[in-house]
C-alpha positions as a Python dict, from the first residue, in 0.01 Angstrom:
ca = {
    (1, 'M'): (0, 0, 0),
    (2, 'S'): (68, 280, 247),
    (3, 'R'): (262, 593, 157),
    (4, 'S'): (560, 477, 362),
    (5, 'G'): (602, 179, 129),
    (6, 'Q'): (512, -78, 397),
    (7, 'P'): (210, -309, 340),
    (8, 'P'): (-82, -245, 579),
    (9, 'D'): (-153, -486, 862),
    (10, 'L'): (-450, -695, 749),
    (11, 'K'): (-466, -931, 1048),
    (12, 'K'): (-755, -735, 1200),
    (13, 'Y'): (-957, -785, 880),
    (14, 'M'): (-923, -1165, 870),
    (15, 'D'): (-1258, -1347, 822),
    (16, 'K'): (-1434, -1015, 773),
    (17, 'K'): (-1612, -884, 468),
    (18, 'L'): (-1409, -629, 270),
    (19, 'Q'): (-1463, -410, -30),
    (20, 'I'): (-1160, -427, -257),
    (21, 'K'): (-1088, -205, -554),
    (22, 'L'): (-898, -378, -834),
    (23, 'N'): (-748, -262, -1163),
    (24, 'A'): (-974, -102, -1425),
    (25, 'N'): (-1192, 37, -1141),
    (26, 'R'): (-1337, -305, -1065),
    (27, 'V'): (-1485, -342, -716),
    (28, 'V'): (-1537, -674, -537),
    (29, 'I'): (-1678, -758, -196),
    (30, 'G'): (-1582, -1075, -14),
    (31, 'T'): (-1447, -1235, 303),
    (32, 'L'): (-1072, -1214, 356),
    (33, 'R'): (-926, -1560, 416),
    (34, 'G'): (-553, -1496, 376),
    (35, 'F'): (-277, -1260, 265),
    (36, 'D'): (102, -1230, 247),
    (37, 'Q'): (366, -955, 263),
    (38, 'F'): (331, -893, -110),
    (39, 'M'): (-35, -794, -74),
    (40, 'N'): (-163, -1111, -244),
    (41, 'L'): (-514, -1166, -108),
    (42, 'V'): (-733, -1475, -76),
    (43, 'V'): (-1101, -1372, -76),
    (44, 'D'): (-1401, -1604, -35),
    (45, 'N'): (-1771, -1555, -116),
    (46, 'T'): (-1674, -1283, -360),
    (47, 'V'): (-1920, -1061, -541),
    (48, 'E'): (-1822, -818, -817),
    (49, 'V'): (-2019, -493, -806),
    (50, 'N'): (-2095, -300, -1124),
    (51, 'G'): (-2284, -1, -993),
    (52, 'D'): (-2215, 317, -805),
    (53, 'E'): (-1839, 329, -741),
    (54, 'R'): (-1724, 343, -381),
    (55, 'N'): (-1363, 438, -305),
    (56, 'D'): (-1349, 340, 60),
    (57, 'I'): (-1152, 19, 103),
    (58, 'G'): (-1181, -164, 431),
    (59, 'M'): (-1446, -343, 635),
    (60, 'V'): (-1798, -285, 503),
    (61, 'S'): (-2148, -389, 601),
    (62, 'H'): (-2312, -705, 473),
    (63, 'S'): (-2553, -513, 251),
    (64, 'L'): (-2441, -474, -110),
    (65, 'P'): (-2437, -129, -272),
    (66, 'C'): (-2690, -41, -536),
    (67, 'G'): (-2628, -169, -888),
    (68, 'S'): (-2586, -499, -1066),
    (69, 'H'): (-2350, -763, -932),
    (70, 'R'): (-2230, -1116, -1006),
    (71, 'N'): (-2101, -1392, -785),
    (72, 'L'): (-1737, -1489, -830),
    (73, 'G'): (-1696, -1729, -540),
    (74, 'F'): (-1340, -1797, -423),
    (75, 'I'): (-1070, -1572, -581),
    (76, 'L'): (-699, -1499, -542),
    (77, 'S'): (-600, -1134, -589),
    (78, 'R'): (-236, -1075, -682),
    (79, 'R'): (-63, -737, -652),
    (80, 'L'): (103, -637, -979),
    (81, 'R'): (459, -514, -982),
    (82, 'R'): (499, -140, -1009),
    (83, 'T'): (573, -28, -1362),
    (84, 'P'): (913, 146, -1370),
    (85, 'R'): (874, 519, -1398),
    (86, 'F'): (1054, 717, -1663),
    (87, 'S'): (1264, 888, -1398),
    (88, 'D'): (1385, 549, -1267),
    (89, 'M'): (1476, 435, -1619),
    (90, 'A'): (1656, 763, -1686),
    (91, 'Q'): (1849, 725, -1362),
    (92, 'Q'): (1960, 374, -1460),
    (93, 'I'): (2071, 501, -1802),
    (94, 'S'): (2263, 787, -1642),
    (95, 'K'): (2441, 541, -1411),
    (96, 'K'): (2543, 328, -1709),
    (97, 'R'): (2671, 634, -1892),
    (98, 'K'): (2871, 733, -1584),
    (99, 'F'): (3032, 389, -1561),
    (100, 'V'): (3121, 403, -1930),
    (101, 'A'): (3257, 757, -1898),
    (102, 'D'): (3468, 657, -1594),
    (103, 'G'): (3607, 358, -1782),
    (104, 'V'): (3696, 568, -2087),
    (105, 'F'): (3861, 831, -1864),
    (106, 'L'): (4071, 569, -1685),
    (107, 'A'): (4178, 406, -2014),
    (108, 'E'): (4278, 738, -2173),
    (109, 'L'): (4460, 853, -1859),
    (110, 'N'): (4648, 523, -1834),
    (111, 'E'): (4748, 545, -2200),
    (112, 'M'): (4873, 902, -2159),
    (113, 'L'): (5080, 822, -1849),
    (114, 'T'): (5218, 506, -2007),
    (115, 'R'): (5342, 710, -2301),
    (116, 'E'): (5488, 981, -2080),
    (117, 'L'): (5631, 771, -1795),
    (118, 'G'): (5704, 434, -1953),
    (119, 'E'): (6079, 478, -1920),
    (120, 'D'): (6042, 576, -1554),
    (121, 'G'): (5887, 248, -1444),
    (122, 'F'): (5519, 343, -1470),
    (123, 'A'): (5322, 69, -1293),
    (124, 'G'): (4961, 184, -1295),
    (125, 'V'): (4732, 459, -1176),
    (126, 'E'): (4461, 496, -912),
    (127, 'I'): (4186, 760, -909),
    (128, 'R'): (4031, 887, -588),
    (129, 'V'): (3739, 1129, -610),
    (130, 'T'): (3679, 1355, -308),
    (131, 'P'): (3424, 1634, -262),
    (132, 'M'): (3698, 1892, -310),
    (133, 'R'): (3911, 1747, -591),
    (134, 'T'): (4011, 1445, -796),
    (135, 'E'): (4333, 1276, -682),
    (136, 'I'): (4537, 1075, -933),
    (137, 'I'): (4800, 848, -775),
    (138, 'I'): (5073, 741, -1016),
    (139, 'R'): (5256, 422, -921),
    (140, 'A'): (5611, 400, -1051),
    (141, 'T'): (5942, 235, -966),
    (142, 'R'): (6137, 562, -1004),
    (143, 'T'): (5922, 825, -840),
    (144, 'Q'): (6199, 1085, -842),
    (145, 'N'): (6191, 1091, -1221),
    (146, 'V'): (5812, 1126, -1210),
    (147, 'L'): (5832, 1422, -975),
    (148, 'G'): (6114, 1589, -1164),
    (149, 'E'): (6343, 1859, -1033),
    (150, 'K'): (6163, 2047, -753),
    (151, 'G'): (5834, 1885, -860),
    (152, 'R'): (5841, 2046, -1203),
    (153, 'R'): (5744, 1738, -1402),
    (154, 'I'): (5450, 1639, -1180),
    (155, 'R'): (5315, 1994, -1213),
    (156, 'E'): (5346, 1971, -1592),
    (157, 'L'): (5159, 1640, -1591),
    (158, 'T'): (4890, 1794, -1371),
    (159, 'S'): (4845, 2079, -1618),
    (160, 'V'): (4828, 1837, -1913),
    (161, 'A'): (4567, 1619, -1739),
    (162, 'Q'): (4362, 1924, -1643),
    (163, 'K'): (4349, 2052, -2001),
    (164, 'R'): (4311, 1709, -2161),
    (165, 'F'): (4011, 1604, -1950),
    (166, 'N'): (3855, 1949, -1893),
    (167, 'F'): (3900, 1965, -1517),
    (168, 'P'): (3822, 2300, -1350),
    (169, 'D'): (4114, 2494, -1207),
    (170, 'D'): (4266, 2347, -890),
    (171, 'S'): (4027, 2048, -901),
    (172, 'V'): (4280, 1776, -991),
    (173, 'E'): (4602, 1678, -818),
    (174, 'L'): (4866, 1422, -919),
    (175, 'Y'): (5077, 1225, -671),
    (176, 'A'): (5360, 976, -715),
    (177, 'E'): (5368, 650, -518),
    (178, 'K'): (5673, 426, -522),
    (179, 'V'): (5638, 56, -600),
    (180, 'M'): (5826, -111, -317),
    (181, 'N'): (5907, -437, -499),
    (182, 'R'): (5918, -374, -872),
    (183, 'G'): (6006, -737, -939),
    (184, 'L'): (5655, -836, -829),
    (185, 'C'): (5480, -566, -1032),
    (186, 'A'): (5352, -712, -1360),
    (187, 'V'): (5301, -373, -1527),
    (188, 'A'): (5650, -254, -1442),
    (189, 'Q'): (5808, -574, -1574),
    (190, 'A'): (5602, -562, -1893),
    (191, 'E'): (5724, -206, -1956),
    (192, 'S'): (6082, -315, -1880),
    (193, 'L'): (6053, -599, -2133),
    (194, 'R'): (5908, -364, -2392),
    (195, 'Y'): (6196, -121, -2367),
    (196, 'K'): (6449, -404, -2382),
    (197, 'L'): (6293, -525, -2707),
    (198, 'L'): (6278, -172, -2849),
    (199, 'G'): (6645, -135, -2761),
    (200, 'G'): (6732, -425, -2989),
    (201, 'L'): (6794, -696, -2729),
    (202, 'A'): (6725, -1051, -2844),
    (203, 'V'): (6377, -1176, -2757),
    (204, 'R'): (6487, -1488, -2572),
    (205, 'R'): (6752, -1304, -2375),
    (206, 'A'): (6515, -1020, -2284),
    (207, 'C'): (6245, -1261, -2164),
    (208, 'Y'): (6486, -1474, -1964),
    (209, 'G'): (6626, -1161, -1800),
    (210, 'V'): (6281, -1046, -1690),
    (211, 'L'): (6180, -1394, -1569),
    (212, 'R'): (6501, -1435, -1371),
    (213, 'F'): (6457, -1094, -1205),
    (214, 'V'): (6095, -1172, -1114),
    (215, 'M'): (6184, -1509, -957),
    (216, 'E'): (6473, -1357, -765),
    (217, 'S'): (6230, -1101, -622),
    (218, 'G'): (6035, -1377, -449),
    (219, 'A'): (5765, -1471, -699),
    (220, 'K'): (5620, -1823, -688),
    (221, 'G'): (5600, -1839, -1066),
    (222, 'C'): (5596, -1625, -1378),
    (223, 'E'): (5489, -1657, -1740),
    (224, 'S'): (5580, -1428, -2028),
    (225, 'V'): (5368, -1433, -2345),
    (226, 'L'): (5470, -1227, -2649),
    (227, 'F'): (5268, -1154, -2961),
    (228, 'F'): (5432, -1034, -3283),
    (229, 'P'): (5273, -911, -3607),
    (230, 'R'): (5284, -1162, -3892),
    (231, 'S'): (5503, -928, -4093),
    (232, 'L'): (5785, -997, -3847),
}
């Protein structure tokens, strides 16, 4: 295999006698009859040499080097897969850890914003990472309440997120994005149903109210599934 990673062109060595070095420093000499892109070789009239080691691999003369030898006849030489290096394995592990860390960060951030902005129609969050900073886009049905008076609340949320997740100064920015049709946003309607139930509204009436609003907003269908603790 060449240093560039591409297999060498063996067409010019077809039907010629080659000296081939195998694993465990074994050397064979034979006539090349075939090969493929994976460096699997078909060698005929093969002789294994157990004498003075020769490192040159290519076309050789018909005379055998000094030392003992044995006839092997027709053989098929297969190239073994490269054993993964420790650095490759470490890189794969680091990627897995990054995916896990990103998932944990998104879950904790979503939980924090749900607790803070549930009453303001919080409908999800999107994270965009740029070379300069991390942008967190908050989707909500009432963006004015998310921003607060003169942007005070969004700045407070930015400071909380920066301290909570150990962001460097001025490396994270929060934005508010309005949900255009809140009737078609499942997260927003789930939060609306939750607050109706917490407010003491009857379960059937609260569910029917949410379903009716969703269908009036243009949905093709809707299903509401509630789970209650056994103690209730």
